[in-house]
Amino acid sequence: MSNFFIKGNKTVTVLPTNGRAKFFAFGIPNYTNLGDQAVSLASRKYIEKEFPEYEYIEILEENNDEGIEAVKKIITSQDIVSFVGGGNMGSLYTDHESARRKVFSTFINNLTISFPESINFEDNPQGQKELKLSQEAYNKNPHLYLVARDAQSYHRMQTTFKSHVLFTPDMVLYLNPRDFHFERSGALFALRRDGEKVIKDELVEELKDLLDNGQRPIKQTDTVLDDVDRITPLTREKLFDQELELFAHQEMIITDRWHAMVFSVLTGTPCLLFGNSYGKGKHAYFDWLEHINWIDYTDESNPERLKEAIHRLMNSKTHDFDLHPDFEQLHRVIARHSNIIK
């Protein structure tokens, strides 16, 4: 058996069998998408801070089947099972969805939590086939709570599954904002290179020209790292901190990545978010972040109007915000279970 159980800052090959209640976190990524890594990091920090009575154990998604078998041998009624959140519930990322189904349909006697997700089962034969498979798996678990991170997903989950459905922000928004006190210089384009991309390359080039005044450096990147092959729970926080520092150095962020906007929120960096193929960033922005001055969402394609929006954002002032109360629904579910076992 490989070292795939992570407790705190250690990997272990044998799960602990002490009497302490355990919180098993399945679906933990090892790939290099820093948005997904930030979700798993924030989820761990949330449980460790809000519910320290639980021993938090992470299981890498690549070891999903082995992890399920190992947990089955030691799990008790006091324990909680979870699957990491993000934006991959549906038919676009079937590897993730398949792993999620196995977890939900296995631990049917335990409180099971799907951390905040966006959902998208495509309206085509393949998408509907995947939907039926997920319905069969999810509906086996009467103790399953699905958590939606945007209102569109909330309503879709309610009408698609028999499970309990909650509504909270993305877990990364649980993290506290940071002020690095950097002098800002330049603009960063954090853009997708996958099938969710819809912003046209021509518009990107026009925006680069708009922001390039001969003195402002322009960089293009993605929140998916190319310079590392693998990220684990032991390395992710350092890489996440480095990404926040990169954002905190910028005068402006142009992105179609939801988590790039979230990183901008956490660092007080002006940001303009464009859409993806099924609107997960757009809906989550209007649900949770519309009140934050230095970020905005747009479907605009006219460079002159975009110029006005960018100018406004770059001259906006930061202000305090606190989304912790918006996690109350999730908190109540876990707290109720925690009180039952005490």
PDB file of C-alpha atoms in Angstrom, residues 23 25-48 56 58-59 61 82-89 96 100 113-118 147-149 168-175 178 192 223 231-233 236-237 239-241 243-244 257-263 266 278 280 284 327 330:
ATOM      1  CA  PHE A  23     -13.186  13.196   9.142  1.00  0.00           C
ATOM      2  CA  ALA A  25     -11.594  13.675   3.056  1.00  0.00           C
ATOM      3  CA  PHE A  26     -11.689  11.839  -0.282  1.00  0.00           C
ATOM      4  CA  GLY A  27     -10.917  13.221  -3.730  1.00  0.00           C
ATOM      5  CA  ILE A  28      -7.826  15.210  -2.728  1.00  0.00           C
ATOM      6  CA  PRO A  29      -6.029  16.245  -5.941  1.00  0.00           C
ATOM      7  CA  ASN A  30      -2.377  15.750  -6.792  1.00  0.00           C
ATOM      8  CA  TYR A  31      -2.575  17.539 -10.152  1.00  0.00           C
ATOM      9  CA  THR A  32      -1.322  21.078 -10.611  1.00  0.00           C
ATOM     10  CA  ASN A  33      -4.516  23.137 -10.731  1.00  0.00           C
ATOM     11  CA  LEU A  34      -3.933  25.618  -7.901  1.00  0.00           C
ATOM     12  CA  GLY A  35      -7.615  26.459  -7.705  1.00  0.00           C
ATOM     13  CA  ASP A  36      -8.475  22.865  -6.830  1.00  0.00           C
ATOM     14  CA  GLN A  37      -5.479  22.681  -4.513  1.00  0.00           C
ATOM     15  CA  ALA A  38      -6.687  25.814  -2.727  1.00  0.00           C
ATOM     16  CA  VAL A  39     -10.124  24.215  -2.275  1.00  0.00           C
ATOM     17  CA  SER A  40      -8.646  21.159  -0.554  1.00  0.00           C
ATOM     18  CA  LEU A  41      -6.368  23.360   1.580  1.00  0.00           C
ATOM     19  CA  ALA A  42      -9.262  25.588   2.663  1.00  0.00           C
ATOM     20  CA  SER A  43     -11.451  22.577   3.461  1.00  0.00           C
ATOM     21  CA  ARG A  44      -8.784  21.202   5.767  1.00  0.00           C
ATOM     22  CA  LYS A  45      -8.321  24.557   7.494  1.00  0.00           C
ATOM     23  CA  TYR A  46     -12.091  24.874   7.898  1.00  0.00           C
ATOM     24  CA  ILE A  47     -12.513  21.535   9.659  1.00  0.00           C
ATOM     25  CA  GLU A  48      -9.376  21.894  11.758  1.00  0.00           C
ATOM     26  CA  TYR A  56      -8.780  15.073   9.591  1.00  0.00           C
ATOM     27  CA  GLU A  58      -6.953  13.182   3.457  1.00  0.00           C
ATOM     28  CA  ILE A  59      -7.032  10.515   0.751  1.00  0.00           C
ATOM     29  CA  GLU A  61      -8.096  10.806  -5.513  1.00  0.00           C
ATOM     30  CA  SER A  82     -16.463  13.925   2.537  1.00  0.00           C
ATOM     31  CA  PHE A  83     -15.480  14.524  -1.057  1.00  0.00           C
ATOM     32  CA  VAL A  84     -13.538  17.623  -2.043  1.00  0.00           C
ATOM     33  CA  GLY A  85     -15.367  20.507  -3.693  1.00  0.00           C
ATOM     34  CA  GLY A  86     -14.588  22.511  -6.824  1.00  0.00           C
ATOM     35  CA  GLY A  87     -16.167  22.694 -10.245  1.00  0.00           C
ATOM     36  CA  ASN A  88     -16.123  19.149 -11.606  1.00  0.00           C
ATOM     37  CA  MET A  89     -19.436  17.585 -10.585  1.00  0.00           C
ATOM     38  CA  HIS A  96     -13.647  12.865 -10.799  1.00  0.00           C
ATOM     39  CA  ARG A 100     -17.236  10.708  -6.237  1.00  0.00           C
ATOM     40  CA  ILE A 113     -20.639  15.714   2.666  1.00  0.00           C
ATOM     41  CA  SER A 114     -19.900  16.851  -0.860  1.00  0.00           C
ATOM     42  CA  PHE A 115     -18.026  20.110  -0.315  1.00  0.00           C
ATOM     43  CA  PRO A 116     -19.135  23.161  -2.347  1.00  0.00           C
ATOM     44  CA  GLU A 117     -19.416  22.359  -6.032  1.00  0.00           C
ATOM     45  CA  SER A 118     -20.718  23.659  -9.324  1.00  0.00           C
ATOM     46  CA  VAL A 147     -23.246  21.624  -1.043  1.00  0.00           C
ATOM     47  CA  ALA A 148     -23.688  24.033  -3.950  1.00  0.00           C
ATOM     48  CA  ARG A 149     -21.418  27.054  -4.321  1.00  0.00           C
ATOM     49  CA  THR A 168     -22.448  28.062   0.732  1.00  0.00           C
ATOM     50  CA  PRO A 169     -19.572  29.911  -0.921  1.00  0.00           C
ATOM     51  CA  ASP A 170     -16.578  28.171  -2.452  1.00  0.00           C
ATOM     52  CA  MET A 171     -14.362  26.886   0.354  1.00  0.00           C
ATOM     53  CA  VAL A 172     -11.437  29.129  -0.662  1.00  0.00           C
ATOM     54  CA  LEU A 173     -13.556  32.097   0.391  1.00  0.00           C
ATOM     55  CA  TYR A 174     -13.345  30.805   3.956  1.00  0.00           C
ATOM     56  CA  LEU A 175      -9.676  31.834   3.999  1.00  0.00           C
ATOM     57  CA  ARG A 178      -3.974  38.990   3.097  1.00  0.00           C
ATOM     58  CA  ARG A 192      -7.814  28.878 -19.369  1.00  0.00           C
ATOM     59  CA  THR A 223      -3.713  28.769 -12.352  1.00  0.00           C
ATOM     60  CA  ILE A 231       1.178  18.753  -5.832  1.00  0.00           C
ATOM     61  CA  THR A 232       0.330  16.976  -2.603  1.00  0.00           C
ATOM     62  CA  PRO A 233      -1.128  18.091   0.733  1.00  0.00           C
ATOM     63  CA  ARG A 236       0.310  22.737  -1.741  1.00  0.00           C
ATOM     64  CA  GLU A 237       0.311  25.518   0.884  1.00  0.00           C
ATOM     65  CA  LEU A 239       2.717  26.887  -3.811  1.00  0.00           C
ATOM     66  CA  PHE A 240      -0.602  28.517  -2.925  1.00  0.00           C
ATOM     67  CA  ASP A 241       1.204  31.233  -0.958  1.00  0.00           C
ATOM     68  CA  GLU A 243       0.480  32.245  -6.190  1.00  0.00           C
ATOM     69  CA  LEU A 244      -1.091  34.773  -3.841  1.00  0.00           C
ATOM     70  CA  ARG A 257     -10.707  31.364 -14.001  1.00  0.00           C
ATOM     71  CA  TRP A 258     -13.070  31.549 -11.014  1.00  0.00           C
ATOM     72  CA  HIS A 259     -10.295  30.874  -8.532  1.00  0.00           C
ATOM     73  CA  ALA A 260      -8.091  33.547 -10.082  1.00  0.00           C
ATOM     74  CA  MET A 261     -10.841  35.972  -9.114  1.00  0.00           C
ATOM     75  CA  VAL A 262     -10.948  34.441  -5.629  1.00  0.00           C
ATOM     76  CA  PHE A 263      -7.171  34.900  -5.314  1.00  0.00           C
ATOM     77  CA  LEU A 266      -8.002  37.517  -1.005  1.00  0.00           C
ATOM     78  CA  TYR A 278     -21.230  26.879 -18.410  1.00  0.00           C
ATOM     79  CA  LYS A 280     -19.904  28.687 -12.919  1.00  0.00           C
ATOM     80  CA  ALA A 284     -20.863  32.383  -8.030  1.00  0.00           C
ATOM     81  CA  PHE A 327     -20.908  28.921   5.774  1.00  0.00           C
ATOM     82  CA  LEU A 330     -22.590  23.607   6.445  1.00  0.00           C
TER      83      LEU A 330
END
